[in-house]
Tab-separated table of C-alpha atoms in Angstrom:
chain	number	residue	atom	x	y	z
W	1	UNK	CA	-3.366	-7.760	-16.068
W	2	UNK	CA	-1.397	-6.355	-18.934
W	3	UNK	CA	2.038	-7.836	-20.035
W	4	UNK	CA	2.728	-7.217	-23.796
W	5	UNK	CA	6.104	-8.851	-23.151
W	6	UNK	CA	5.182	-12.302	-22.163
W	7	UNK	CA	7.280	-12.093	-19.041
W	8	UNK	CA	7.973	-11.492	-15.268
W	9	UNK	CA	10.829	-10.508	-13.365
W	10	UNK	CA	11.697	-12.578	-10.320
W	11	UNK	CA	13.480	-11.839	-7.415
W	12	UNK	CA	13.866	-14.587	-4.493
W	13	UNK	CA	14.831	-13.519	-1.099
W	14	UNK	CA	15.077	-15.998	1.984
W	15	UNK	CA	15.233	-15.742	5.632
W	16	UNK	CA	14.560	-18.244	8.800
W	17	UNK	CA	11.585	-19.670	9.463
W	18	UNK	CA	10.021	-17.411	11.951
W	19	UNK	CA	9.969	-14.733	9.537
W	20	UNK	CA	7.213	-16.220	6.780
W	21	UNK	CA	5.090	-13.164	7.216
W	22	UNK	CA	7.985	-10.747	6.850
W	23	UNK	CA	8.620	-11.890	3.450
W	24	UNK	CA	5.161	-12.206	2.514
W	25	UNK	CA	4.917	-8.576	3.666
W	26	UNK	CA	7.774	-7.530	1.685
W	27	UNK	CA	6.631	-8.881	-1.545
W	28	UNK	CA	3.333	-7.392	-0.799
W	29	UNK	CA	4.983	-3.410	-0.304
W	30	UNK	CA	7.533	-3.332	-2.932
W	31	UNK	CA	4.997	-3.650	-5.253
W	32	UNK	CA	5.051	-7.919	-6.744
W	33	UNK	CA	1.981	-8.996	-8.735
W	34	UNK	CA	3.116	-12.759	-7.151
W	35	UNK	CA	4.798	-14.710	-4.933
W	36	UNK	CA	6.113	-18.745	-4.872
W	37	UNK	CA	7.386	-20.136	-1.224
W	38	UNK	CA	9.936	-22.702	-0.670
W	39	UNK	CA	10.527	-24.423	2.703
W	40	UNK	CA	14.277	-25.308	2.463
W	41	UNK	CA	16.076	-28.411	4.195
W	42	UNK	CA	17.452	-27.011	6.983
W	43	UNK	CA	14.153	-25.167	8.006
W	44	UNK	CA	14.656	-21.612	6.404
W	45	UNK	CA	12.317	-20.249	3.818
W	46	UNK	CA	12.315	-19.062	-0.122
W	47	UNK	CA	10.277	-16.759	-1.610
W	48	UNK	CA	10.376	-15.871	-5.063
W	49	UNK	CA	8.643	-12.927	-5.658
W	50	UNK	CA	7.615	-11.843	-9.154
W	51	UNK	CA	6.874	-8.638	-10.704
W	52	UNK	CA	5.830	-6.969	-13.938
W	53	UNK	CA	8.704	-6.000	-16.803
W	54	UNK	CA	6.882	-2.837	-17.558
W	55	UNK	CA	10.538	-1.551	-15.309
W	56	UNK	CA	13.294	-2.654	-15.535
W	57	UNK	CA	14.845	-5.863	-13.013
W	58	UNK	CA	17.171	-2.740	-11.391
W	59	UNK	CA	14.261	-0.408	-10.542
W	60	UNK	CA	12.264	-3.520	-8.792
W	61	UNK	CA	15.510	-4.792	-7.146
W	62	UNK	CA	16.024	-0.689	-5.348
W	63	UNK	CA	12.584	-0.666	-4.438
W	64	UNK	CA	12.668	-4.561	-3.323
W	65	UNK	CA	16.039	-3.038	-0.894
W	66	UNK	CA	14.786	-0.354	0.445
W	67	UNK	CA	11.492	-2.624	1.687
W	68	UNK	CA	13.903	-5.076	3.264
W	69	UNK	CA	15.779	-2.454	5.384
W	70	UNK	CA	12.728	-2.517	8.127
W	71	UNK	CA	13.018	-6.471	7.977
W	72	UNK	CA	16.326	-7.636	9.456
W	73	UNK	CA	17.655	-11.287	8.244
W	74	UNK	CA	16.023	-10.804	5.154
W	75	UNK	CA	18.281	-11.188	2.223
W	76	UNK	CA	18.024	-11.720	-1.711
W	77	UNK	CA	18.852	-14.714	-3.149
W	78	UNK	CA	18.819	-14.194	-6.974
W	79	UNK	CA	16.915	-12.437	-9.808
W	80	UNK	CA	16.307	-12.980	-13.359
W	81	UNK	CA	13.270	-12.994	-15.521
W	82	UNK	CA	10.244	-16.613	-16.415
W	83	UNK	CA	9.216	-16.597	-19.889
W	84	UNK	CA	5.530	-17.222	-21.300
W	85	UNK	CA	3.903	-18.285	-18.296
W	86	UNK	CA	-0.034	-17.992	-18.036
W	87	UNK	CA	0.813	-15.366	-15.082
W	88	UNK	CA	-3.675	-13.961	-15.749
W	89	UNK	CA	-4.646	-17.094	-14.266
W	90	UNK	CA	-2.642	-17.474	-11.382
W	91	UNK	CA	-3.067	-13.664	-10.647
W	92	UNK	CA	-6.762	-14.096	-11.191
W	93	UNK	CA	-7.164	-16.681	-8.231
W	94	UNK	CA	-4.413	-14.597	-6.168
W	95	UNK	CA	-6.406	-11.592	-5.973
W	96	UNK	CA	-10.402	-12.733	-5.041
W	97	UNK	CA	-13.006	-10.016	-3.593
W	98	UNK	CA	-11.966	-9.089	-0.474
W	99	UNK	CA	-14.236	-7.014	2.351
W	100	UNK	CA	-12.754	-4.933	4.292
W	101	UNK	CA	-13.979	-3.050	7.575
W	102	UNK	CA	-17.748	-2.564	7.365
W	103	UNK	CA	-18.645	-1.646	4.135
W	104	UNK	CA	-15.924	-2.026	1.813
W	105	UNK	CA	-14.712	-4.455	-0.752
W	106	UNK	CA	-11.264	-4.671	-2.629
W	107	UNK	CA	-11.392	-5.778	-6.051
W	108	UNK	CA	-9.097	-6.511	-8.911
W	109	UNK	CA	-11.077	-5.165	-12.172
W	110	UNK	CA	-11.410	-8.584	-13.946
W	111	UNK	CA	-13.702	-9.163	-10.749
W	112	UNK	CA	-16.075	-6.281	-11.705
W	113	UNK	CA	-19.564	-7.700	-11.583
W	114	UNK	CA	-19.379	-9.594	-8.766
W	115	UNK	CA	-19.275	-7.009	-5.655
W	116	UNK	CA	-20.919	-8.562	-2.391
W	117	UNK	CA	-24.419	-6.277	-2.084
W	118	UNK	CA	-24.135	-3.216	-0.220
W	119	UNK	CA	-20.243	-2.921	0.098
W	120	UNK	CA	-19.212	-0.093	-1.778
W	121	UNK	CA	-15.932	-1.459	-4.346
W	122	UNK	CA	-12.683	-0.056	-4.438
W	123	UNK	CA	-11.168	-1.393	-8.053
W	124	UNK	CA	-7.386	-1.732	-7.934
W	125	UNK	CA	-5.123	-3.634	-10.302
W	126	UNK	CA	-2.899	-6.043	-8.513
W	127	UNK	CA	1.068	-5.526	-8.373
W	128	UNK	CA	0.847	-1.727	-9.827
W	129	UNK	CA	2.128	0.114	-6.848
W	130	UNK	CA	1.583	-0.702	-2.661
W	131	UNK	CA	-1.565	-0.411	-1.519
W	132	UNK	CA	-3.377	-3.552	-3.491
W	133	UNK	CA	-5.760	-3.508	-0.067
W	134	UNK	CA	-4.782	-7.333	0.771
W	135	UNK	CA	-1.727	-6.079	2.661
W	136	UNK	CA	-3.098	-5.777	6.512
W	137	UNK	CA	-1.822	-2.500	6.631
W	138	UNK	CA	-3.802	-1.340	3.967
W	139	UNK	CA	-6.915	-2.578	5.569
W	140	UNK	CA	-5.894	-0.728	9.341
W	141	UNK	CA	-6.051	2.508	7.284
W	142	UNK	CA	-9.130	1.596	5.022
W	143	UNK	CA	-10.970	0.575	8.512
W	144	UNK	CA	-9.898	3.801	10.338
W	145	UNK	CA	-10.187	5.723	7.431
W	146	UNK	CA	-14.249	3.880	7.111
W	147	UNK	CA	-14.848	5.289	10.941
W	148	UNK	CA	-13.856	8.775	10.166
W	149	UNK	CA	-14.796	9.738	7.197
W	150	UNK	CA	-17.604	12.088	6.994
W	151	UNK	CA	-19.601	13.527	4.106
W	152	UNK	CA	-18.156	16.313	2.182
W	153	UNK	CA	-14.998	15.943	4.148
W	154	UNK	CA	-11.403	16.936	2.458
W	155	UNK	CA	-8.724	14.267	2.838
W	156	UNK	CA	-4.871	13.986	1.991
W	157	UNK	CA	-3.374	10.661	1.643
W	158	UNK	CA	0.540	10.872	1.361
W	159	UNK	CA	2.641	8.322	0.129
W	160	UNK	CA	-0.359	7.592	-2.329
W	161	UNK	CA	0.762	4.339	-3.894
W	162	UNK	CA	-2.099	2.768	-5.717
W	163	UNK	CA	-4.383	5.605	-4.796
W	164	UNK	CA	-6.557	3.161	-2.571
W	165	UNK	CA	-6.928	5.177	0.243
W	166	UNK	CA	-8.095	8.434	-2.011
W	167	UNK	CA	-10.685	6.416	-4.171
W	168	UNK	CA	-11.733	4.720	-0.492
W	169	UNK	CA	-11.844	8.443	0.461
W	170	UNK	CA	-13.951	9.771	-2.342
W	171	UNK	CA	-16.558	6.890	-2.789
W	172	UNK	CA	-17.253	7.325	0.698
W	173	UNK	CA	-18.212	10.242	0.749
W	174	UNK	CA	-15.576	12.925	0.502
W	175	UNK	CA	-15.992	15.981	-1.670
W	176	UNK	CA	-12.467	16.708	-2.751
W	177	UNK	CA	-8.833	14.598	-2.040
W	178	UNK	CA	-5.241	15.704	-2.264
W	179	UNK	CA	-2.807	12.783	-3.167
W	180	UNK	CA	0.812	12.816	-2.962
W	181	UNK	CA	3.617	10.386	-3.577
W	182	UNK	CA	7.367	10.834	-3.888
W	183	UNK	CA	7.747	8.571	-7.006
W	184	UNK	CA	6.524	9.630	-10.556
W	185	UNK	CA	5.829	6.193	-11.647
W	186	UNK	CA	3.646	5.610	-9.174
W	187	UNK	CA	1.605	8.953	-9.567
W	188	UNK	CA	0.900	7.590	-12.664
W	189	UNK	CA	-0.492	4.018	-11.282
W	190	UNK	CA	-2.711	5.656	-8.692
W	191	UNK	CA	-3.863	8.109	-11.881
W	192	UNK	CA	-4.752	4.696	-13.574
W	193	UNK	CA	-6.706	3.370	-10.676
W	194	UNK	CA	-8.383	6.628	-10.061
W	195	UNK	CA	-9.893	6.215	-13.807
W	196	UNK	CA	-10.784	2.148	-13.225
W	197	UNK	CA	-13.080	3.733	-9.920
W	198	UNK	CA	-14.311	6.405	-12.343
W	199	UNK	CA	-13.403	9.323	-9.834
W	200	UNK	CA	-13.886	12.563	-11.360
W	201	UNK	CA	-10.673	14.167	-11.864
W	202	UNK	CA	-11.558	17.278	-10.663
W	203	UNK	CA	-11.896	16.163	-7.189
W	204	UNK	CA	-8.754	15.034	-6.880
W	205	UNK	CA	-5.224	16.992	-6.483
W	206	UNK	CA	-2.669	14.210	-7.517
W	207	UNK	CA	0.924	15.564	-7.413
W	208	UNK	CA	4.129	14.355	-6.636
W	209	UNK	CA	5.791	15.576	-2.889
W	210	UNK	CA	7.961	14.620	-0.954
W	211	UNK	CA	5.805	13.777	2.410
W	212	UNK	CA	4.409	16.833	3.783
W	213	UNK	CA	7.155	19.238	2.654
W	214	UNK	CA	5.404	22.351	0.360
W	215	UNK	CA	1.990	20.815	1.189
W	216	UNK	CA	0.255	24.375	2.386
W	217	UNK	CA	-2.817	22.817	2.372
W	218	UNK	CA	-5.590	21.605	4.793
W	219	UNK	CA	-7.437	18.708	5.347
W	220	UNK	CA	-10.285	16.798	7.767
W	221	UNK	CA	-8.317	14.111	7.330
W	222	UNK	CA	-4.829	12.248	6.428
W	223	UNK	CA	-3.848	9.215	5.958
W	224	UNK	CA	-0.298	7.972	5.492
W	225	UNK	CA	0.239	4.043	4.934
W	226	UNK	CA	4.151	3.827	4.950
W	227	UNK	CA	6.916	2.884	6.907
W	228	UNK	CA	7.955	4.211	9.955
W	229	UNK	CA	10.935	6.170	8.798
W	230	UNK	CA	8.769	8.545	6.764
W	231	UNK	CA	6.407	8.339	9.420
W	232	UNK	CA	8.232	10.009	11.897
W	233	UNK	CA	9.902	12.636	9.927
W	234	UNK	CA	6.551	13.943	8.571
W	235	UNK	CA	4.749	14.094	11.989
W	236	UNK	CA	5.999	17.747	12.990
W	237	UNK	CA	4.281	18.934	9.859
W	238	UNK	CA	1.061	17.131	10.042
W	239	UNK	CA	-0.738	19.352	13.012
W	240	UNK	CA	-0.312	22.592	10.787
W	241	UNK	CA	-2.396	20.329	8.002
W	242	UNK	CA	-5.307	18.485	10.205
W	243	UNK	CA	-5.706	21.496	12.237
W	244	UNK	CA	-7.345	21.124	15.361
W	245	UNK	CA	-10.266	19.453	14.687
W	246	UNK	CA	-8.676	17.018	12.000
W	247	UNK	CA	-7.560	13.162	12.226
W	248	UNK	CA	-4.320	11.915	10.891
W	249	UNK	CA	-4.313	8.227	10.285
W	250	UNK	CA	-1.040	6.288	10.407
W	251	UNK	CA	-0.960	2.836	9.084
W	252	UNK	CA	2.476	0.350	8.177
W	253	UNK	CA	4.104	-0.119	11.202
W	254	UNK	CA	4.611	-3.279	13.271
W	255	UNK	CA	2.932	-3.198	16.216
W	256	UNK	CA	6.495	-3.836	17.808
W	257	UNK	CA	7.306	-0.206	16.689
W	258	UNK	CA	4.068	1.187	18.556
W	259	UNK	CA	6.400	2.765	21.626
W	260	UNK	CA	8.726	4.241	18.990
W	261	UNK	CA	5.675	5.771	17.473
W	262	UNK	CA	3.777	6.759	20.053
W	263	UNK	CA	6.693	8.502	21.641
W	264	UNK	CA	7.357	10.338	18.334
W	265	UNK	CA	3.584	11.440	18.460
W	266	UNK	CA	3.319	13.234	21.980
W	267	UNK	CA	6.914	14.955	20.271
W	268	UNK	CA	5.063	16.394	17.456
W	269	UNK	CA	2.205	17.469	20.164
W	270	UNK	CA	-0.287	14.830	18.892
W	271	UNK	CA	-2.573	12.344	20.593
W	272	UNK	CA	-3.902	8.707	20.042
W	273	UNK	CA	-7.553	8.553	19.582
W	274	UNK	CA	-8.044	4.907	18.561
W	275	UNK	CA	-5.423	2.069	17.950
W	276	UNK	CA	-6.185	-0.417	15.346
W	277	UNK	CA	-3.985	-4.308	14.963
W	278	UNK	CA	-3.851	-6.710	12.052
W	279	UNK	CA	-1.728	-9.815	12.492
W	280	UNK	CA	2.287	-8.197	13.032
W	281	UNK	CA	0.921	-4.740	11.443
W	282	UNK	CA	-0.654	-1.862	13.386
W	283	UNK	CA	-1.743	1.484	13.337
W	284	UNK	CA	-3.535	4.810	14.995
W	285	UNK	CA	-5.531	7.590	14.464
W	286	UNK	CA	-4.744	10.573	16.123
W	287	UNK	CA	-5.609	14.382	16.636
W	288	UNK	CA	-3.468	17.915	17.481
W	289	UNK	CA	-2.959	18.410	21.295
W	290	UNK	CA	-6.251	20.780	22.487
């Protein structure tokens, strides 16, 4: 993990004891490469989530807000920055192999070597952008996404992130993947990832977009791993870019949300074909109304 400055942002948030995962799950999205919990006196919980100084405290602290806005009785505490610590090691045991679905395996690079036998590895550095693959939403769209998938297939995976989903996309078989993601910074990250995987660049499309808007293109298959907002605003466009024989897979929503969802679906004239649940998290894939 790179830090040339010898330091980490922090940013502690708290809420009430029934909401553990929520925080854990907000750490995980807005992008922290760490987190420290606190059980308080009177029964609530701290979490101090850290995150790289390669941005500034502000830009974390936006992103860290917008997160929280799906998480009600979630608030920040404080912020400020720890000096010197030996962050590699901690990161190092924070981020082991992990399998996913049947044949994958997430993997932070300093773990290349050591891939379980016939799982093919994904290689993603930690904390970069969401989408590290040990967030259970990640892993709902990773095991639809493993189901799918067929050889030579084209996929589109919007709201990027790390670029998981595309190099899951690509090493399993997909001959050519569009990638889109509203934030520059990020593009960048996923661009970084795509090189750790070795991905040829010419099979990928990575651009900055704002969802689906000026997309024109076509795909077998897309994936979107965000929140539900963006979720629901891009589903009247996603028909026109599956087509009627494509799957669109939807993953970071709580499976409370589901009804709102599902209702927002049959509204864009789309159909469940398989629902998939991980702890709170859940999501679908689904096809264009015949």
């Amino acid at each position: 993990m790179r830090n040339n400055d010898n330091y980490w942002w922090y940013i502690t948030i708290k809420a009430d004891s029934s909401q553990e995962d929520n925080l854990f799950s907000i750490a995980d999205i807005s992008g922290s490469i760490g987190t420290e919990m606190q059980e308080l006196p009177n029964g609530a919980l701290r979490l101090r989530v850290y995150y790289r100084s390669s941005e500034e405290i502000g830009a974390w602290r936006e992103r860290l807000l917008a997160v929280m806005k799906a998480f009600p009785g979630v608030e920040v505490e404080d912020w400020g920055k720890i000096e010197n610590q030996p962050w590699n090691v901690a990161a190092e045991e924070a981020f082991p192999p992990l399998p996913v679905g049947g044949r994958l395996v997430v993997l932070a690079p300093w773990h290349r070597g050591s891939e379980p036998a016939g799982r093919v590895a994904l290689y993603i550095n930690p904390g970069s952008a969401f989408g590290t693959g040990y967030h259970e939403s990640t892993q709902i769209a990773l095991e639809l996404l493993e189901k799918y998938i067929r050889e030579g297939c084209v996929t589109a995976d919007i709201g990027t992130g790390s670029g998981i989903l595309t190099v899951g996309a690509l090493k399993m078989g997909a001959k050519f993947a569009y990638a889109r993601d509203i934030d520059p910074t990020v593009i960048e990250e996923a661009r970084k990832n795509f090189e750790l995987n070795e991905l040829d660049p010419q099979k990928i499309d990575l651009k900055t977009g704002d969802l689906l808007k000026d997309f024109g293109r076509r795909a077998d298959i897309l994936t979107a791993n965000i929140l539900l907002g963006p979720l629901t605003t891009m589903l009247a466009d996603v028909p026109a870019a599956i087509g009627g024989e494509g799957v669109a897979i939807f993953s970071g929503m709580l499976e409370k949300e589901k009804p709102v969802f599902l209702s927002a679906l049959a509204e864009a004239g789309m159909r469940p074909v398989e629902e998939l649940a991980k702890g709170e998290w859940w999501g679908v894939a689904a096809k264009a109304q015949a």
